Coordinates of C-alpha atoms and ligand atoms in Angstrom, one line a residue:
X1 CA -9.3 15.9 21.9
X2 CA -7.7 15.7 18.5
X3 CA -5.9 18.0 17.2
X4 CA -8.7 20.3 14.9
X5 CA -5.9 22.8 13.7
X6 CA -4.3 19.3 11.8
X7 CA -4.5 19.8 8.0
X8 CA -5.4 16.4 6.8
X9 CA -5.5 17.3 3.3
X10 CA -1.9 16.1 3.4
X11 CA -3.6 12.9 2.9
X12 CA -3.7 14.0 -0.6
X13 CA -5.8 11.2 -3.0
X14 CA -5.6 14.0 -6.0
X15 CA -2.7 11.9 -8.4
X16 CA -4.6 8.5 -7.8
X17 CA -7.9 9.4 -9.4
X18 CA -6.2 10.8 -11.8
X19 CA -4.6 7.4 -12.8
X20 CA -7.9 6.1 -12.3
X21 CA -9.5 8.3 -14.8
X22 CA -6.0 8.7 -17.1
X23 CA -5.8 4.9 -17.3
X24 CA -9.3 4.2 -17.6
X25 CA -9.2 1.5 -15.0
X26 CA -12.7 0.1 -15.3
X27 CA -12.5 -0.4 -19.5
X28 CA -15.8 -1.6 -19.8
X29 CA -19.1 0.7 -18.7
X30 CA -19.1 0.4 -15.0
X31 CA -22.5 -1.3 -14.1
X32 CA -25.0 0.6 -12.5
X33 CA -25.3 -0.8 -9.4
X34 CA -26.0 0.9 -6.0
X35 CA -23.2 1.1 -3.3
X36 CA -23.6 -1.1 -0.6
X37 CA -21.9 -0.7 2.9
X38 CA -21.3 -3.0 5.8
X39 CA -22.9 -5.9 6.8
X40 CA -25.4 -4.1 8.6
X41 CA -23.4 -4.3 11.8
X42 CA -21.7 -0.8 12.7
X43 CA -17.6 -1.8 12.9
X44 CA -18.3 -5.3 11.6
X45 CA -15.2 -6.9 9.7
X46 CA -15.0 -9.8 12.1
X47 CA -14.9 -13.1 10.7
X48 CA -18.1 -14.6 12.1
X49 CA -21.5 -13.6 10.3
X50 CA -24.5 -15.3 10.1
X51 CA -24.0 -15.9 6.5
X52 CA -22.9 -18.8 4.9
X53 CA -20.6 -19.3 1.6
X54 CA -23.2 -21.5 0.4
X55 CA -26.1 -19.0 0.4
X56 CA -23.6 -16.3 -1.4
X57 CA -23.2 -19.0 -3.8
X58 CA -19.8 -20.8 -3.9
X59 CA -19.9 -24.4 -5.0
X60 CA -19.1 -27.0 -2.3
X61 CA -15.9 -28.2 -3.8
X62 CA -15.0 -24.7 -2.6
X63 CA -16.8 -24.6 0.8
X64 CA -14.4 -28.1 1.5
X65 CA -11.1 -26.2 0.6
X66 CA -12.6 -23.2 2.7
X67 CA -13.2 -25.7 5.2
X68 CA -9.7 -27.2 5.4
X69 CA -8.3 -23.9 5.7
X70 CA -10.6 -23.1 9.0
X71 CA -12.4 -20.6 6.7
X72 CA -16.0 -21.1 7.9
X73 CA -18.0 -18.5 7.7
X74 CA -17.9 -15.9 5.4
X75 CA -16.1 -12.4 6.9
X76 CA -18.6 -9.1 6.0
X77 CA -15.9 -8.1 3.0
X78 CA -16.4 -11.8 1.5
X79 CA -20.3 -11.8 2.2
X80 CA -20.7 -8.3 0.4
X81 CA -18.5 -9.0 -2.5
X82 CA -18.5 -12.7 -3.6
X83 CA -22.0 -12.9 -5.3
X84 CA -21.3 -9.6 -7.5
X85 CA -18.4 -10.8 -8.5
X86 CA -19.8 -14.0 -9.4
X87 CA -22.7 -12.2 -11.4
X88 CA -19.9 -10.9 -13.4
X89 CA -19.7 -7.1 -12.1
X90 CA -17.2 -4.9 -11.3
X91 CA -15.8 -4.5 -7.6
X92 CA -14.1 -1.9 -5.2
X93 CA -13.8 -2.6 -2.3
X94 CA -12.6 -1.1 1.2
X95 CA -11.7 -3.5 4.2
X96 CA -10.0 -3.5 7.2
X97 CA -6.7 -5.1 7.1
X98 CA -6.6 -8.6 8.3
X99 CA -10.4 -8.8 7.4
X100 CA -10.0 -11.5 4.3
X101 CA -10.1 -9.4 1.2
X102 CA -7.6 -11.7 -0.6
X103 CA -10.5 -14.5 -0.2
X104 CA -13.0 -12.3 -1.1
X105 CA -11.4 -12.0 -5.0
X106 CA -10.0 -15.8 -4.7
X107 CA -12.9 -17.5 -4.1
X108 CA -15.3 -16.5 -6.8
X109 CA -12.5 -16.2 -9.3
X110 CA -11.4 -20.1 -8.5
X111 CA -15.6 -20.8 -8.8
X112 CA -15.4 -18.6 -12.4
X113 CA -12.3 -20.4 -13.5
X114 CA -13.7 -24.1 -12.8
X115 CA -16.8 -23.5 -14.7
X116 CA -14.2 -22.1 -18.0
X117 CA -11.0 -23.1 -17.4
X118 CA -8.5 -21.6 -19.4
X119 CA -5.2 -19.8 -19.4
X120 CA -4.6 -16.8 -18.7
X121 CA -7.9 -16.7 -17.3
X122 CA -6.9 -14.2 -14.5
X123 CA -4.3 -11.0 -13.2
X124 CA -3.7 -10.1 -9.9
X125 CA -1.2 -6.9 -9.7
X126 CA 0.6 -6.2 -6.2
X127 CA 2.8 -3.7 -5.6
X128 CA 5.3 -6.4 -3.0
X129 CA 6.7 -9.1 -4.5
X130 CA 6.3 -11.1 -1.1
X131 CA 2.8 -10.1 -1.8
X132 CA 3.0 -11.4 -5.0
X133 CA 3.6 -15.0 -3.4
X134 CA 1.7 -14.8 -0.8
X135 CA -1.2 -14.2 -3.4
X136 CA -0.6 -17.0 -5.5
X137 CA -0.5 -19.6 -2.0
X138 CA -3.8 -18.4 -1.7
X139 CA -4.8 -19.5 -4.8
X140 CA -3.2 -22.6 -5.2
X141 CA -4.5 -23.8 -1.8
X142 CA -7.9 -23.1 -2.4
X143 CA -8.0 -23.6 -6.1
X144 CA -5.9 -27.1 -5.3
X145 CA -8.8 -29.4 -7.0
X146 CA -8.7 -28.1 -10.0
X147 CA -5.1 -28.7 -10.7
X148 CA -4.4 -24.7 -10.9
X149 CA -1.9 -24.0 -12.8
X150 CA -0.2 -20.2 -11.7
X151 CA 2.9 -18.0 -12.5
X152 CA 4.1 -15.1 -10.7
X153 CA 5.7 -12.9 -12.3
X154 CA 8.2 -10.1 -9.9
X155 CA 11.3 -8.5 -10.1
X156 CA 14.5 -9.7 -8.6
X157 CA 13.6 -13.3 -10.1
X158 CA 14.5 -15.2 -13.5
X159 CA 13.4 -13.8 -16.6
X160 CA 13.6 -16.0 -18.8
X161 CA 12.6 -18.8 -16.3
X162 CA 9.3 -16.6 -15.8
X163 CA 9.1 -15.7 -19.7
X164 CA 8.5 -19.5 -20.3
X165 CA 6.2 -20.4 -17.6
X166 CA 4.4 -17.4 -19.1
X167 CA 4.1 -19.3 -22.5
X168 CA 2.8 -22.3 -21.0
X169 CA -0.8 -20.4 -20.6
X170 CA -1.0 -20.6 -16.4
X171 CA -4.7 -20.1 -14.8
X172 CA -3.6 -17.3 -12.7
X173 CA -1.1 -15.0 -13.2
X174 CA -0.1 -12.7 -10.1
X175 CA 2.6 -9.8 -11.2
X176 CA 3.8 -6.9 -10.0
X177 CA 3.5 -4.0 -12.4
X178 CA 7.7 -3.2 -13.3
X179 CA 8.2 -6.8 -14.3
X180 CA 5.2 -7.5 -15.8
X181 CA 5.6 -4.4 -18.2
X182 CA 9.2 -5.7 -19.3
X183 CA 7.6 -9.6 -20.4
X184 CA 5.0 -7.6 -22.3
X185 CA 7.1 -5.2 -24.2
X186 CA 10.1 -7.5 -24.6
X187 CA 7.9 -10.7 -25.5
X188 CA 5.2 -12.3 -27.6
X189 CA 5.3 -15.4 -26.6
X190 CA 2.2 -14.8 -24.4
X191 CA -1.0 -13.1 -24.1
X192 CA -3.2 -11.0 -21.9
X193 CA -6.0 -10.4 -24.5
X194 CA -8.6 -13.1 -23.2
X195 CA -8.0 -12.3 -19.2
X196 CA -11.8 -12.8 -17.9
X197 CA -10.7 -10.9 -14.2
X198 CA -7.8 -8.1 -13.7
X199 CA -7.5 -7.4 -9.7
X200 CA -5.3 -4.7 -8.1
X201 CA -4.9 -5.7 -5.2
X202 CA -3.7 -2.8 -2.6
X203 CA -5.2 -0.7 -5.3
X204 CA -4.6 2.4 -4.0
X205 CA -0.6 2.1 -3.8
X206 CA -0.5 0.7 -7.4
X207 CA -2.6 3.8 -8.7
X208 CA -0.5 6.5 -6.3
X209 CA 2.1 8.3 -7.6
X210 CA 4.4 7.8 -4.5
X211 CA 8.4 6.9 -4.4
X212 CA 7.7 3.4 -6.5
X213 CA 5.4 5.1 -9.5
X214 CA 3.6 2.6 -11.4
X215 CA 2.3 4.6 -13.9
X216 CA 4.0 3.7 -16.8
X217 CA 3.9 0.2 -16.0
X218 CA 0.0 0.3 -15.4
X219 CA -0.5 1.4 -18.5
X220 CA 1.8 -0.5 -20.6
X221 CA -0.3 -3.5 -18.8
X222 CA -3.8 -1.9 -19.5
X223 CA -3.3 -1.6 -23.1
X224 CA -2.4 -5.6 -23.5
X225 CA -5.7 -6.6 -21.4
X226 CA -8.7 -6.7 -23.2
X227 CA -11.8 -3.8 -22.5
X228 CA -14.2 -6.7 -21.7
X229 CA -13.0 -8.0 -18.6
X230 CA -14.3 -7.7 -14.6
X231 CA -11.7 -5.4 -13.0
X232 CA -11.4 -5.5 -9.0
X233 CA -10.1 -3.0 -6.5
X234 CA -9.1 -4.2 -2.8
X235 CA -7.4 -2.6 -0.3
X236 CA -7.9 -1.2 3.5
X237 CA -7.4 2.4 2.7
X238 CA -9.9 3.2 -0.4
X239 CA -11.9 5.0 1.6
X240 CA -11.7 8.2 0.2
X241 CA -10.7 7.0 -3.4
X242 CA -14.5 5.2 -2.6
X243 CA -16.0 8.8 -2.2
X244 CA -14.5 10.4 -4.7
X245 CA -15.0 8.0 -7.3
X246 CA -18.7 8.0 -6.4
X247 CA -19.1 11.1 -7.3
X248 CA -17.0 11.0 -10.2
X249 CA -17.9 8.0 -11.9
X250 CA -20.9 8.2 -14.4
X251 CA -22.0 4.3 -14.8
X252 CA -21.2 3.6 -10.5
X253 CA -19.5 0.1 -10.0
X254 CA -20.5 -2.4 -7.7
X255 CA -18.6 -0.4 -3.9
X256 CA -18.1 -1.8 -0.8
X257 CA -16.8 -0.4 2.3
X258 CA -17.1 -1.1 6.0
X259 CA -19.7 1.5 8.3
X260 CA -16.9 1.2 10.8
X261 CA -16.3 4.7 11.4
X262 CA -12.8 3.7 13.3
X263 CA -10.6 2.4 10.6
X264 CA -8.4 -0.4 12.0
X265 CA -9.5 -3.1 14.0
X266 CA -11.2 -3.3 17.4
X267 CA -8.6 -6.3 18.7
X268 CA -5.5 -4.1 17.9
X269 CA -4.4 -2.2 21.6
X270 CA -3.1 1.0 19.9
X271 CA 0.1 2.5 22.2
X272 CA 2.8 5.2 21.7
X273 CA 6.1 5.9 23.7
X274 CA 6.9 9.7 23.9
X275 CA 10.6 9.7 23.8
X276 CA 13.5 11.9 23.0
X277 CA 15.5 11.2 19.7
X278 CA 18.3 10.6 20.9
X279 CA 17.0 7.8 23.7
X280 CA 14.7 6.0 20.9
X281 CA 17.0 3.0 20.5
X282 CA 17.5 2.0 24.4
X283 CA 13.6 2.5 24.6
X284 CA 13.1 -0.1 21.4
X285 CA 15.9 -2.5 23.3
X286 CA 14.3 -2.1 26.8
X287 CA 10.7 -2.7 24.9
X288 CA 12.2 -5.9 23.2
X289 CA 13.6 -7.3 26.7
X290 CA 10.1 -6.7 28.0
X291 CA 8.0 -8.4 25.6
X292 CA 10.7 -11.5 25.5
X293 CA 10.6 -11.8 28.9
X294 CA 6.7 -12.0 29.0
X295 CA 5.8 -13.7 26.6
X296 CA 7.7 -16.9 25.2
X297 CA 5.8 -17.1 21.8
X298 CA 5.5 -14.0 20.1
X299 CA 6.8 -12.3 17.3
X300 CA 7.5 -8.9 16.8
X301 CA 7.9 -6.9 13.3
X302 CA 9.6 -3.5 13.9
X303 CA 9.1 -1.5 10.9
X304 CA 11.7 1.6 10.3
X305 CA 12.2 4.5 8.0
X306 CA 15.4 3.5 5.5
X307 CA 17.2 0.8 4.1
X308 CA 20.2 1.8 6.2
X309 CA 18.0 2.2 9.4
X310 CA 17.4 -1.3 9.3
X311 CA 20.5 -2.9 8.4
X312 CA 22.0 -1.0 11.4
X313 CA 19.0 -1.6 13.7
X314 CA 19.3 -5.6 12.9
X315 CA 23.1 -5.4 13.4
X316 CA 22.8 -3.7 17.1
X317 CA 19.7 -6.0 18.2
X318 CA 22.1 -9.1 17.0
X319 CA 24.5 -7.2 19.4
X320 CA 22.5 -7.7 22.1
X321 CA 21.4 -11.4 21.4
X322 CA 17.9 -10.7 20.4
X323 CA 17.0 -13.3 17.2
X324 CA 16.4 -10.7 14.7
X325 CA 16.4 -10.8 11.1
X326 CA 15.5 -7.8 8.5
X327 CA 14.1 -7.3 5.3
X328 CA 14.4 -4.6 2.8
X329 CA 14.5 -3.2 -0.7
X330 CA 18.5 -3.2 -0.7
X331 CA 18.7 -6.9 -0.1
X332 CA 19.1 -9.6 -2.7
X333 CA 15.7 -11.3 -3.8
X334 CA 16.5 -14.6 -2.6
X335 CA 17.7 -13.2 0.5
X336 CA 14.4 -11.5 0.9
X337 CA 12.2 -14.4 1.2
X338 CA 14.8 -16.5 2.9
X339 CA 14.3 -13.7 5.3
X340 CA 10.7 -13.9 5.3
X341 CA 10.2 -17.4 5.8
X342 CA 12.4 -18.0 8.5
X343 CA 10.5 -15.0 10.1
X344 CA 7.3 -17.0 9.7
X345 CA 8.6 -20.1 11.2
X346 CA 9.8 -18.7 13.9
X347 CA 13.2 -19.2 13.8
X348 CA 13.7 -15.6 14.3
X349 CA 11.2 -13.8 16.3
X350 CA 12.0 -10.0 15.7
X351 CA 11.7 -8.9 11.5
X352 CA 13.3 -5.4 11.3
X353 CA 11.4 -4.2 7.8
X354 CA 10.6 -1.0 5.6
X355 CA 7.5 -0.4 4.4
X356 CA 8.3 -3.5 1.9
X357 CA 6.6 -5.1 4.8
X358 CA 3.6 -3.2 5.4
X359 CA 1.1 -4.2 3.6
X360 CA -0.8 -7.4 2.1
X361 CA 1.6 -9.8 4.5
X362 CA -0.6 -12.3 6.6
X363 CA 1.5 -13.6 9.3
X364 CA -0.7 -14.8 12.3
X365 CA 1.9 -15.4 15.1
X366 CA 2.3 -11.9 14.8
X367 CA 1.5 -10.3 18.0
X368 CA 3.3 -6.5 18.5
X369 CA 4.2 -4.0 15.3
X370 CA 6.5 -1.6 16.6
X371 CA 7.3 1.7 14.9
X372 CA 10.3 2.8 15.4
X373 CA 9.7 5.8 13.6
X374 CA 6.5 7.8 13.3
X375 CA 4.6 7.4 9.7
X376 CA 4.3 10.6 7.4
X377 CA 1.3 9.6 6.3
X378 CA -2.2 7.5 8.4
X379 CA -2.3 4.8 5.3
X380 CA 1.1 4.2 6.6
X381 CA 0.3 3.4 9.7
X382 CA -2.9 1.6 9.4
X383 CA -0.9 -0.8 6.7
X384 CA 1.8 -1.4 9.4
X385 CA -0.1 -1.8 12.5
X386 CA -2.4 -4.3 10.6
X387 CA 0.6 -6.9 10.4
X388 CA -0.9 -7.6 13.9
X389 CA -4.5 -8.1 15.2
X390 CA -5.2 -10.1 12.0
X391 CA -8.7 -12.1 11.2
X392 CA -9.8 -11.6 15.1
X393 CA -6.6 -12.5 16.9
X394 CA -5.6 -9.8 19.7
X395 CA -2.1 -8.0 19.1
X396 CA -0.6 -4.6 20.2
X397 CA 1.2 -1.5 18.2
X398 CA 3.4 0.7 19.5
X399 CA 4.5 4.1 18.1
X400 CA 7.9 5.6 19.3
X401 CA 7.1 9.7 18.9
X402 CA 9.6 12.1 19.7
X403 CA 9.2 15.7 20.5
X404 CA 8.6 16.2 16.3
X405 CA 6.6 13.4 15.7
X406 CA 3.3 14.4 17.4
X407 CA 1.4 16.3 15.1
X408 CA 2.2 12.7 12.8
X409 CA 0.4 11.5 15.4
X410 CA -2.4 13.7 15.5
X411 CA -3.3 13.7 11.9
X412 CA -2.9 9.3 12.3
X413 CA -5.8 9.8 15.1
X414 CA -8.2 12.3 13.4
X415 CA -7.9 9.8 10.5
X416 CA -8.4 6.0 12.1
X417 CA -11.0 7.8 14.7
X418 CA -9.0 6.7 17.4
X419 CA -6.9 7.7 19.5
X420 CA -3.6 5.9 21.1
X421 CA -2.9 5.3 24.4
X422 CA 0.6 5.7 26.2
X423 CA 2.3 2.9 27.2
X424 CA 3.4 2.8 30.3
X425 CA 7.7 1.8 30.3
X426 CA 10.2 2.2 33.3
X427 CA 12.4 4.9 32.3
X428 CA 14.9 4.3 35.0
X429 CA 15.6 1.1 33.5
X430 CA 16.0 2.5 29.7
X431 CA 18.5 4.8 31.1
X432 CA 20.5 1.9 33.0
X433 CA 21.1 0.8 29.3
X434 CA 21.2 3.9 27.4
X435 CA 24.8 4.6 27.5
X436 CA 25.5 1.1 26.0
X437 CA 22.6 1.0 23.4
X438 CA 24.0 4.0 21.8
X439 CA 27.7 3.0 21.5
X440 CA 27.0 -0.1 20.3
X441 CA 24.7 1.5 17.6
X442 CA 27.9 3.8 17.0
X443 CA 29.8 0.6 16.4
X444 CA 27.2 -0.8 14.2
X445 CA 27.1 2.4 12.1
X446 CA 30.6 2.3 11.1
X447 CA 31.0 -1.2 11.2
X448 CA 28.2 -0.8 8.0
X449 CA 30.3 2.3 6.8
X450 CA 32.8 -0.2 6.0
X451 CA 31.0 -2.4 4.1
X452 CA 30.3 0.4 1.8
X453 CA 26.6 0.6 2.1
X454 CA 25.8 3.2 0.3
X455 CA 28.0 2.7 -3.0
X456 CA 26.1 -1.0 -2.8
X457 CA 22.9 1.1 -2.8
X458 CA 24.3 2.4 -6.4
X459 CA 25.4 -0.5 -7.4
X460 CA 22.2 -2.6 -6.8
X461 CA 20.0 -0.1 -8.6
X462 CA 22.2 -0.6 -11.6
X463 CA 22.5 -4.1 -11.0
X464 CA 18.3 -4.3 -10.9
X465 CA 18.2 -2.7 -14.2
X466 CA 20.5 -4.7 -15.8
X467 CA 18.6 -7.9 -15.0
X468 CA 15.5 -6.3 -16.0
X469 CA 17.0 -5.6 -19.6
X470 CA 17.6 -1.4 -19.1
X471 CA 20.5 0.0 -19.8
X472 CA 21.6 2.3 -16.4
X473 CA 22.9 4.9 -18.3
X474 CA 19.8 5.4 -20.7
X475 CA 17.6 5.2 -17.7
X476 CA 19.5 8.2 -15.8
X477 CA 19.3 10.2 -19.4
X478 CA 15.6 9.5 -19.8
X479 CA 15.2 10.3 -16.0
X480 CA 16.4 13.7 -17.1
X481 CA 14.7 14.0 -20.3
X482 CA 11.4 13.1 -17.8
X483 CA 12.1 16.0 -15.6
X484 CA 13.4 18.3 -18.4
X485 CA 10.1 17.6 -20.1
X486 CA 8.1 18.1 -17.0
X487 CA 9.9 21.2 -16.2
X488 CA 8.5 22.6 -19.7
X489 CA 5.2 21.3 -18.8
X490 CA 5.4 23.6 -15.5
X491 CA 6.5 26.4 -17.5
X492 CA 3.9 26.2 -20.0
X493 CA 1.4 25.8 -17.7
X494 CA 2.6 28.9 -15.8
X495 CA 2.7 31.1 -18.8
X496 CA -0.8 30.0 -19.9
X497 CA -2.1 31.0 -16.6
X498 CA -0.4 34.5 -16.0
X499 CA -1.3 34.8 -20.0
X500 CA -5.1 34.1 -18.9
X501 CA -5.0 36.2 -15.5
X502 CA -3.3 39.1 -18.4
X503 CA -6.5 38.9 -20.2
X504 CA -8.9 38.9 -17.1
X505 CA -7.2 42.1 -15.4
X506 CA -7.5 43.7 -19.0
X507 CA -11.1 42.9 -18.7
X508 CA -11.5 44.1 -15.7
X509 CA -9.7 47.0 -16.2
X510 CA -11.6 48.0 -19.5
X511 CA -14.9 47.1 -17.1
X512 CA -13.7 50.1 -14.5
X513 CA -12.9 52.1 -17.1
X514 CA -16.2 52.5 -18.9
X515 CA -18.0 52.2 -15.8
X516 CA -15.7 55.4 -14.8
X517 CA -16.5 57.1 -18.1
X518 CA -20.5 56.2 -17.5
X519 CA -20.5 57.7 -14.1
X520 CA -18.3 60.8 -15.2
X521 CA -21.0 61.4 -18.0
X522 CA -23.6 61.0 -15.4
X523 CA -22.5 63.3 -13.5
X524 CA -21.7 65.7 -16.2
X525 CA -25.0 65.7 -17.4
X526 CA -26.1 66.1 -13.2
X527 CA -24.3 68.9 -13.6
X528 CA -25.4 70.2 -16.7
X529 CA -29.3 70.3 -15.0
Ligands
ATP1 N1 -13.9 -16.0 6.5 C1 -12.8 -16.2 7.1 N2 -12.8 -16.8 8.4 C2 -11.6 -16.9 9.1 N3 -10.4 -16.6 8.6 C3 -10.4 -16.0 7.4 C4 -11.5 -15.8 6.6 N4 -11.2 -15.2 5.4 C5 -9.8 -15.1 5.5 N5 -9.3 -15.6 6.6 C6 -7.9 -15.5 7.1 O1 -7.7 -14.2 7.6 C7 -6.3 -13.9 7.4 C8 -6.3 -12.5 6.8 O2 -6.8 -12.5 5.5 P1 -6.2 -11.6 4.3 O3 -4.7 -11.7 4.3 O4 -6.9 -11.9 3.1 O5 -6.5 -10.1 4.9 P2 -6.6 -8.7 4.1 O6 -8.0 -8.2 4.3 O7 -6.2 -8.9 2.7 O8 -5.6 -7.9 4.9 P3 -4.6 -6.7 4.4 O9 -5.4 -5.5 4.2 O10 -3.6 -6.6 5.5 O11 -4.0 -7.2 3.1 C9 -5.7 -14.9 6.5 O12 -4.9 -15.8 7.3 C10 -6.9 -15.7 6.0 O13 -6.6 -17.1 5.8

């Protein structure tokens, strides 16, 4: 039974339709055209249909690249999405992760492009930068015969190297917000004006106002793209952004979202380890052993809570000989996707990550996702676990809860419509190793202590907005202006509404009071008789 006294309103979508009406994503009159759901088969968003790309109308120059890259058939997201795209509407749509949404945008953009090519003919936004290349592979593969010319733009990289390939008018530009914002207000030596497409991909973390707000950014961006443009939405948690917009929007845009009530995929085997806090690491050690023992070719991404977490976590695996690497928002850029690709070759088989890692990345020889922490939030999850289980492959998650994690786990259930099995792991065996797991994590803990972790934490914020052209200082004063300003905001806001709830109690007192006086003459006049 799931838990029914779980408030899943914590799952709160309020600040993203906000930025969705604030920045007046869709510029142009959203067309009127009906919402569409599914392919008609209840939990499809497996890849094989009985459609064809042919009869949703790509162009066989596209079919052969599709072709080459085993993409035969087209997967329920692509076969709902591709032909309104190509008759030039607008798109939102929700599919499971793994399912092919970055085709589904590709494909008819690459068909748009050949028939007008032109540059900049196209934005994608991401909120990663791995995503950000990832993206761009995808469109240089497939858009290969046309000599496709692309620049991605993302922090942590050149500026000025990125400024220039800017100028040079590329097809496809693929950005994530921060950076692009900075080329556009430090720059004219380019130009967004003529873009025919603008796609967000992982929509619903761009328009969030989480830890990473893009905002700002978003709207900087928005105001350089022109209002007649096709804009497109992806991601596998729009879900209720989907409903909600429906009801909001006036002129609907062309929606899409899976009838699969369960909302991660049937090849993922769903597991959770209920174990104490303090045992957690010899549990994620003794898991490790198991699956290397087992099985000689898989790889495992771990995702954890901090930066810290998973410096320290990598260190103590290392310890213990496992062929780990880990990636996170405190390393250097270049270190980043160094880490990355050596994760995808292979050449480690364990990539510790944050949740820089959890969404977007398409790496098929993935076959566990471990958490070694619980998410706060179900999109969380579903992002992290879908690293695995990807375009019909088989692959297994496993969430490590302790004793305060489970109502987490609850409100993940009631939302994926699923629930997650235990997994069955000898405890005599974790506690052979427990004693040494947990001094050699001391060790790693101060061994990072050392190495001054946290003042490079400092440092590498200040370091980021140096290279981005901010001055650190200005920043932290604006930060505080920002909060000082919001503050007010509050404060206003409160004094409006006890002003207002002033008025209505006068009301309502000056209603009592002459009903009073009309039921006292009444009754004077009863009296009186
Ligand atoms: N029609 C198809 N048939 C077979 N494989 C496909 C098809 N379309 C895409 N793929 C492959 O499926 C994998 C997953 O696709 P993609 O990365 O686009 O998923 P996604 O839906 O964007 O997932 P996420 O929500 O995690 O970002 C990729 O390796 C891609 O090449």
């Amino acid at each position: 039974m799931m838990a029914a006294s779980l408030n899943t309103q914590d799952v709160s979508y309020g600040p993203l339709f906000m930025s969705v009406i604030q920045l007046n994503i869709f510029s142009c009159p959203l067309r009127d055209v009906t919402a569409s759901a599914g392919s008609g088969c209840p939990g499809a968003e497996k890849m094989s249909t009985m459609c064809s790309f042919q009869s949703i109308g790509l162009s066989s120059w596209l079919l052969e690249q599709c072709q080459q890259l085993g993409i035969h058939t087209p997967s329920p997201v692509q076969e709902a999405c591709i032909r309104p795209i190509l008759e030039g509407r607008d798109c939102m749509a929700c599919a499971k992760t793994g399912s092919g949404k970055t085709a589904a945008f590709v494909l008819p953009i690459l068909q748009k492009l050949s028939e007008d090519p032109y540059g900049i003919f196209c934005l994608v936004l991401t909120p990663t930068r791995e995503l950000a290349y990832q993206i761009a592979e995808q469109f240089r593969v497939l858009g290969k015969p046309l000599g496709l010319k692309d620049c991605i733009v993302v922090g942590g990289m050149n500026m000025i190297a990125q400024a220039l390939e800017l100028s040079r008018k590329p097809h496809i530009v693929v950005a994530t917000p921060g950076r692009l914002a900075d080329h556009i207000r430090s720059s004219n030596t380019f130009s967004i004006k003529k873009i025919k497409f603008l796609v967000l991909d992982e929509a619903d973390r761009l328009l969030e106002q989480g830890c990473t707000d893009f905002t700002k950014d978003l709207e900087v961006i928005l105001s350089a793209v022109p209002a007649q443009r096709q804009t497109l939405l992806f991601s596998a948690t729009l879900t209720d952004t989907l409903h909600e917009l429906k009801s909001i929007a006036m002129n609907r845009p062309f929606f899409w979202e899976s009838l699969s009530e369960v909302r991660t995929v049937d090849e993922l085997d769903q597991r959770y380890i209920l174990v104490p806090e303090k045992v957690k690491d010899a549990y994620l050690v003794q898991l490790i052993q198991k699956f290397q023992d087992e099985h000689e070719d898989w790889s495992i991404m771990i995702f954890t809570n901090t930066c810290k977490n998973c410096q320290i976590l990598n260190m103590m695996l290392r310890e213990f000989n496992f062929p780990s690497i880990a990636l996170h928002s405190m390393m250097k850029q270049k270190q980043r996707f160094a880490a990355l690709s050596k994760f995808k070759s292979s050449i480690f088989k364990i990539l510790i990550a944050t949740d820089v890692a959890s969404r977007g990345l398409d790496i098929p020889t993935v076959q566990v996702v471990i958490n070694h922490n619980t998410p706060g939030l179900p999109k969380i999850y579903i992002h992290r676990v879908g690293r695995t289980a990807r375009a019909g492959r088989h692959g297994i998650s496993i969430t490590l809860v302790t004793q305060y994690d489970i109502h987490l786990v609850h409100a993940i259930e009631e939302q994926i419509h699923t629930k997650l099995k235990e997994y069955p792991l000898g405890e005599k065996e974790v506690l052979k190793i427990l004693t040494q797991v947990n001094v050699t994590r001391r060790e790693c803990e101060i061994k990072l202590e050392s190495t001054e972790f946290d003042e490079k934490k400092e440092i590498n914020k200040r370091k980021q907005m140096i290279l981005e052209g901010k001055d650190p200082d200005l920043e932290q004063k604006r930060k505080a202006e920002l909060e000082k300003i919001k503050a007010q905001k509050r404060k206003f806001k409160d004094q409006i509404q006890s002003t207002l709830q002033m008025k209505k109690d006068k009301q309502l007192r000056k209603k009592l009071q002459k009903k009073h006086q009309r039921q006292q003459k009444l009754s004077e006049k009863l009296q009186r008789k």
